[in-house]
Tab-separated table of C-alpha atoms in Angstrom:
chain	number	residue	atom	x	y	z
K	227	MET	CA	49.485	0.677	-57.396
K	228	ASN	CA	46.605	0.857	-54.911
K	229	LYS	CA	46.564	3.468	-52.173
K	230	ILE	CA	48.258	2.328	-48.967
K	231	ILE	CA	47.274	5.195	-46.676
K	232	ASN	CA	43.946	6.651	-45.628
K	233	ILE	CA	44.984	9.969	-44.120
K	234	ASN	CA	41.643	10.250	-42.294
K	235	SER	CA	41.823	6.805	-40.698
K	236	ASN	CA	40.438	6.638	-37.144
K	237	ILE	CA	43.171	4.119	-36.310
K	238	LEU	CA	46.190	5.900	-37.805
K	239	ARG	CA	45.066	9.477	-37.188
K	240	TYR	CA	44.834	11.327	-33.872
K	241	LYS	CA	43.922	14.999	-34.100
K	242	ASN	CA	46.726	16.596	-36.182
K	243	ILE	CA	48.971	13.497	-36.061
K	244	LEU	CA	49.087	10.781	-38.725
K	245	ALA	CA	51.011	7.651	-37.745
K	246	ILE	CA	52.736	5.139	-39.986
K	247	PRO	CA	53.143	2.087	-37.695
K	248	SER	CA	55.812	0.109	-39.503
K	249	ILE	CA	57.736	-3.100	-39.667
K	250	HIS	CA	61.333	-1.978	-39.969
K	251	SER	CA	63.278	-2.532	-43.197
K	252	ARG	CA	60.211	-3.436	-45.262
K	253	VAL	CA	59.991	-1.490	-48.492
K	254	TYR	CA	56.206	-1.083	-48.715
K	255	PHE	CA	56.235	0.832	-45.442
K	256	SER	CA	58.688	3.234	-47.066
K	257	LEU	CA	56.208	3.646	-49.912
K	258	ALA	CA	53.516	4.343	-47.302
K	259	VAL	CA	55.653	7.147	-45.891
K	260	ARG	CA	56.156	8.616	-49.355
K	261	GLU	CA	52.428	8.478	-50.056
K	262	ALA	CA	51.659	10.094	-46.688
K	263	VAL	CA	54.071	12.967	-47.348
K	264	GLU	CA	52.435	13.594	-50.719
K	265	GLU	CA	48.829	13.458	-49.494
K	266	PHE	CA	48.986	14.576	-45.845
K	267	LYS	CA	51.540	17.323	-46.555
K	268	PRO	CA	53.066	17.375	-43.058
K	269	ASP	CA	54.751	20.485	-41.727
K	270	ALA	CA	56.738	18.303	-39.279
K	271	ILE	CA	57.919	14.697	-39.210
K	272	ALA	CA	58.545	12.780	-35.988
K	273	ILE	CA	60.488	9.529	-35.907
K	274	GLU	CA	61.248	6.720	-33.490
K	275	HIS	CA	64.891	7.580	-32.823
K	276	PRO	CA	66.478	9.505	-29.954
K	277	GLU	CA	67.557	13.123	-30.293
K	278	SER	CA	71.193	12.103	-29.732
K	279	PHE	CA	71.170	10.456	-33.188
K	280	ASN	CA	69.864	13.542	-34.995
K	281	LYS	CA	73.140	14.770	-36.497
K	282	SER	CA	74.369	11.263	-37.389
K	283	LEU	CA	71.046	10.393	-39.032
K	284	ARG	CA	71.071	13.542	-41.132
K	285	GLU	CA	74.651	12.929	-42.278
K	286	ALA	CA	74.115	9.214	-42.991
K	287	VAL	CA	70.855	9.698	-44.884
K	288	SER	CA	72.429	12.495	-46.914
K	289	ARG	CA	75.058	9.976	-48.082
K	290	LEU	CA	72.485	7.669	-49.690
K	291	PRO	CA	72.672	5.647	-51.927
K	292	PHE	CA	75.901	4.820	-50.062
K	293	ILE	CA	75.031	2.657	-47.071
K	294	SER	CA	76.092	3.728	-43.581
K	295	LEU	CA	75.896	2.286	-40.086
K	296	ILE	CA	75.443	4.428	-36.986
K	297	ILE	CA	77.110	2.849	-33.959
K	298	ARG	CA	77.107	3.945	-30.353
K	299	GLU	CA	79.178	1.943	-27.879
K	300	ASP	CA	78.391	1.766	-24.177
K	301	GLU	CA	80.253	-0.155	-21.490
K	302	ASN	CA	79.129	-3.650	-22.423
K	303	GLU	CA	76.997	-3.159	-25.486
K	304	ALA	CA	76.906	-1.530	-28.903
K	305	LEU	CA	73.728	0.024	-30.251
K	306	TYR	CA	73.655	0.342	-34.017
K	307	ILE	CA	71.282	1.605	-36.682
K	308	PRO	CA	71.712	0.457	-40.290
K	309	ILE	CA	70.802	3.222	-42.722
K	310	ASP	CA	68.582	1.013	-44.837
K	311	PRO	CA	66.867	2.888	-47.702
K	312	CYS	CA	63.998	0.366	-47.485
K	313	ASP	CA	63.239	1.346	-43.899
K	314	SER	CA	60.251	3.636	-43.327
K	315	ILE	CA	62.036	5.792	-40.735
K	316	ILE	CA	65.035	6.318	-43.002
K	317	GLU	CA	62.709	7.205	-45.869
K	318	ALA	CA	60.955	9.711	-43.593
K	319	VAL	CA	64.273	11.390	-42.795
K	320	ARG	CA	65.293	11.400	-46.467
K	321	LEU	CA	62.021	13.036	-47.500
K	322	ALA	CA	62.235	15.542	-44.654
K	323	ILE	CA	65.686	16.606	-45.861
K	324	ASP	CA	64.674	16.708	-49.539
K	325	GLU	CA	61.405	18.574	-48.920
K	326	GLU	CA	62.888	20.816	-46.199
K	327	ILE	CA	60.382	19.600	-43.607
K	328	PRO	CA	61.543	19.823	-39.971
K	329	PHE	CA	62.090	16.366	-38.514
K	330	PHE	CA	62.285	15.404	-34.873
K	331	PRO	CA	63.739	12.220	-33.370
K	332	ILE	CA	61.466	11.884	-30.321
K	333	ASP	CA	62.386	8.528	-28.788
K	334	LYS	CA	63.843	8.185	-25.309
K	335	ASP	CA	67.578	7.504	-25.305
K	336	VAL	CA	68.158	4.000	-23.944
K	337	ASN	CA	71.122	1.630	-23.907
K	338	SER	CA	69.392	-1.299	-25.572
K	339	ILE	CA	66.382	-1.857	-27.795
K	340	ASN	CA	63.874	-4.688	-27.595
K	341	PRO	CA	63.880	-5.897	-31.222
K	342	ASN	CA	60.380	-7.490	-31.246
K	343	SER	CA	61.530	-9.663	-34.151
K	344	HIS	CA	59.582	-9.052	-37.311
K	345	TYR	CA	60.588	-12.125	-39.312
K	346	LEU	CA	57.235	-13.860	-38.641
K	347	MET	CA	55.175	-10.851	-39.670
K	348	PRO	CA	53.017	-10.905	-42.812
K	349	ASP	CA	54.579	-9.973	-46.123
K	350	ASP	CA	54.496	-6.198	-46.480
K	351	TYR	CA	53.388	-6.625	-50.112
K	352	LEU	CA	49.903	-6.955	-48.603
K	353	LEU	CA	49.957	-3.194	-47.991
K	354	ASN	CA	49.519	-2.774	-51.736
K	355	LYS	CA	46.420	-4.982	-51.604
K	356	ILE	CA	44.641	-4.154	-48.344
K	357	GLY	CA	46.216	-0.884	-47.163
K	358	LEU	CA	48.023	-0.025	-43.953
K	359	GLU	CA	44.940	0.354	-41.740
K	360	LYS	CA	43.670	-3.199	-42.358
K	361	PHE	CA	47.216	-4.617	-42.227
K	362	TYR	CA	47.753	-2.967	-38.839
K	363	LYS	CA	44.415	-4.224	-37.484
K	364	GLU	CA	45.268	-7.782	-38.551
K	365	VAL	CA	48.688	-7.637	-36.897
K	366	LYS	CA	47.176	-6.268	-33.670
K	367	SER	CA	44.595	-9.072	-33.655
K	368	ASN	CA	47.016	-11.908	-34.316
K	369	TYR	CA	50.362	-10.952	-32.774
K	370	SER	CA	51.473	-10.181	-29.235
K	371	PHE	CA	54.374	-7.820	-28.610
K	372	PHE	CA	56.541	-8.355	-25.565
K	373	LYS	CA	57.094	-5.074	-23.730
K	374	THR	CA	59.928	-4.343	-21.319
K	375	ASP	CA	59.849	-1.541	-18.749
K	376	ALA	CA	62.151	0.393	-21.082
K	377	ASP	CA	59.591	0.022	-23.903
K	378	LYS	CA	56.852	1.449	-21.679
K	379	GLU	CA	59.060	4.382	-20.704
K	380	ARG	CA	59.883	5.023	-24.355
K	381	GLU	CA	56.197	5.034	-25.287
K	382	ILE	CA	55.304	7.539	-22.557
K	383	PHE	CA	58.252	9.680	-23.631
K	384	MET	CA	57.268	9.605	-27.330
K	385	ALA	CA	53.628	10.369	-26.497
K	386	TYR	CA	54.749	13.363	-24.445
K	387	LYS	CA	57.034	14.626	-27.224
K	388	LEU	CA	54.269	14.216	-29.819
K	389	ASN	CA	51.870	16.133	-27.614
K	390	GLU	CA	54.388	18.974	-27.326
K	391	LEU	CA	55.019	19.021	-31.090
K	392	SER	CA	51.288	19.073	-31.798
K	393	LYS	CA	51.056	22.464	-30.089
K	394	ASN	CA	53.437	24.033	-32.609
K	395	TYR	CA	52.685	22.239	-35.886
K	396	LYS	CA	49.480	21.714	-37.848
K	397	ARG	CA	50.158	18.322	-39.478
K	398	ILE	CA	52.634	15.890	-37.941
K	399	LEU	CA	53.635	12.663	-39.655
K	400	PHE	CA	54.863	10.127	-37.095
K	401	VAL	CA	56.837	7.076	-38.261
K	402	VAL	CA	57.170	4.435	-35.569
K	403	GLY	CA	57.569	0.704	-35.052
K	404	MET	CA	54.312	-1.218	-35.277
K	405	SER	CA	54.501	-2.470	-31.694
K	406	HIS	CA	54.419	1.045	-30.218
K	407	TRP	CA	51.597	2.991	-31.846
K	408	GLU	CA	48.635	1.567	-29.883
K	409	ASN	CA	50.180	2.351	-26.491
K	410	ILE	CA	51.359	5.810	-27.588
K	411	LEU	CA	47.867	6.592	-28.890
K	412	ASN	CA	46.230	5.467	-25.637
K	413	ILE	CA	48.616	7.610	-23.572
K	414	MET	CA	47.817	10.677	-25.676
K	415	LYS	CA	44.083	10.047	-25.405
K	416	LYS	CA	44.339	9.824	-21.605
K	417	ASN	CA	46.542	12.938	-21.633
K	418	ASP	CA	48.441	11.592	-18.625
K	419	TYR	CA	52.151	12.407	-18.639
K	420	SER	CA	52.576	12.360	-14.875
K	421	LYS	CA	55.376	9.786	-15.053
K	422	ILE	CA	57.467	11.726	-17.539
K	423	ASN	CA	59.600	13.444	-14.885
K	424	ASP	CA	60.645	10.044	-13.520
K	425	PHE	CA	62.767	9.335	-16.582
K	426	GLN	CA	63.050	12.614	-18.528
K	427	ASN	CA	66.409	12.647	-20.376
């Protein structure tokens, strides 16, 4: 199989952070995470989930290959996470547990998630042919992601958390939904976290 990841990519790499912008529940993105762990050798892994799910994620991933569902009910809505072994974030947690790498859910805790439906996205098999960097560039050029105010808050929050982690770890692997990485990267480059106190949780 061809290499999926270029660990020195100018698009996926920022200082000591390597991002895997992913389409959720697509198996080749899980393979990209595995390849990144082998080649980048992270000493910390950050994922797009809130800290409140940390214990449940660890327990559910430890039960694989048995499938679990994490559910949190609010007043009028239920937020759930399927523990899909094909998902890149779940694979990142599994590898973190197996390799004893610290992992950090760094997303902002919100009541609902904008799904940014991925069913019209290109087949992830292309990662095996063109690699993640080119795949990501093509998606950015041809797809528009709708962003809610909650999405923008989440991206500022994740950028802030990544910046804090980068002070304490040498190589951070960050696994995140494809719609978020560009904004998170731009926030870190500007180094402007002035809004973080407005919605710190």
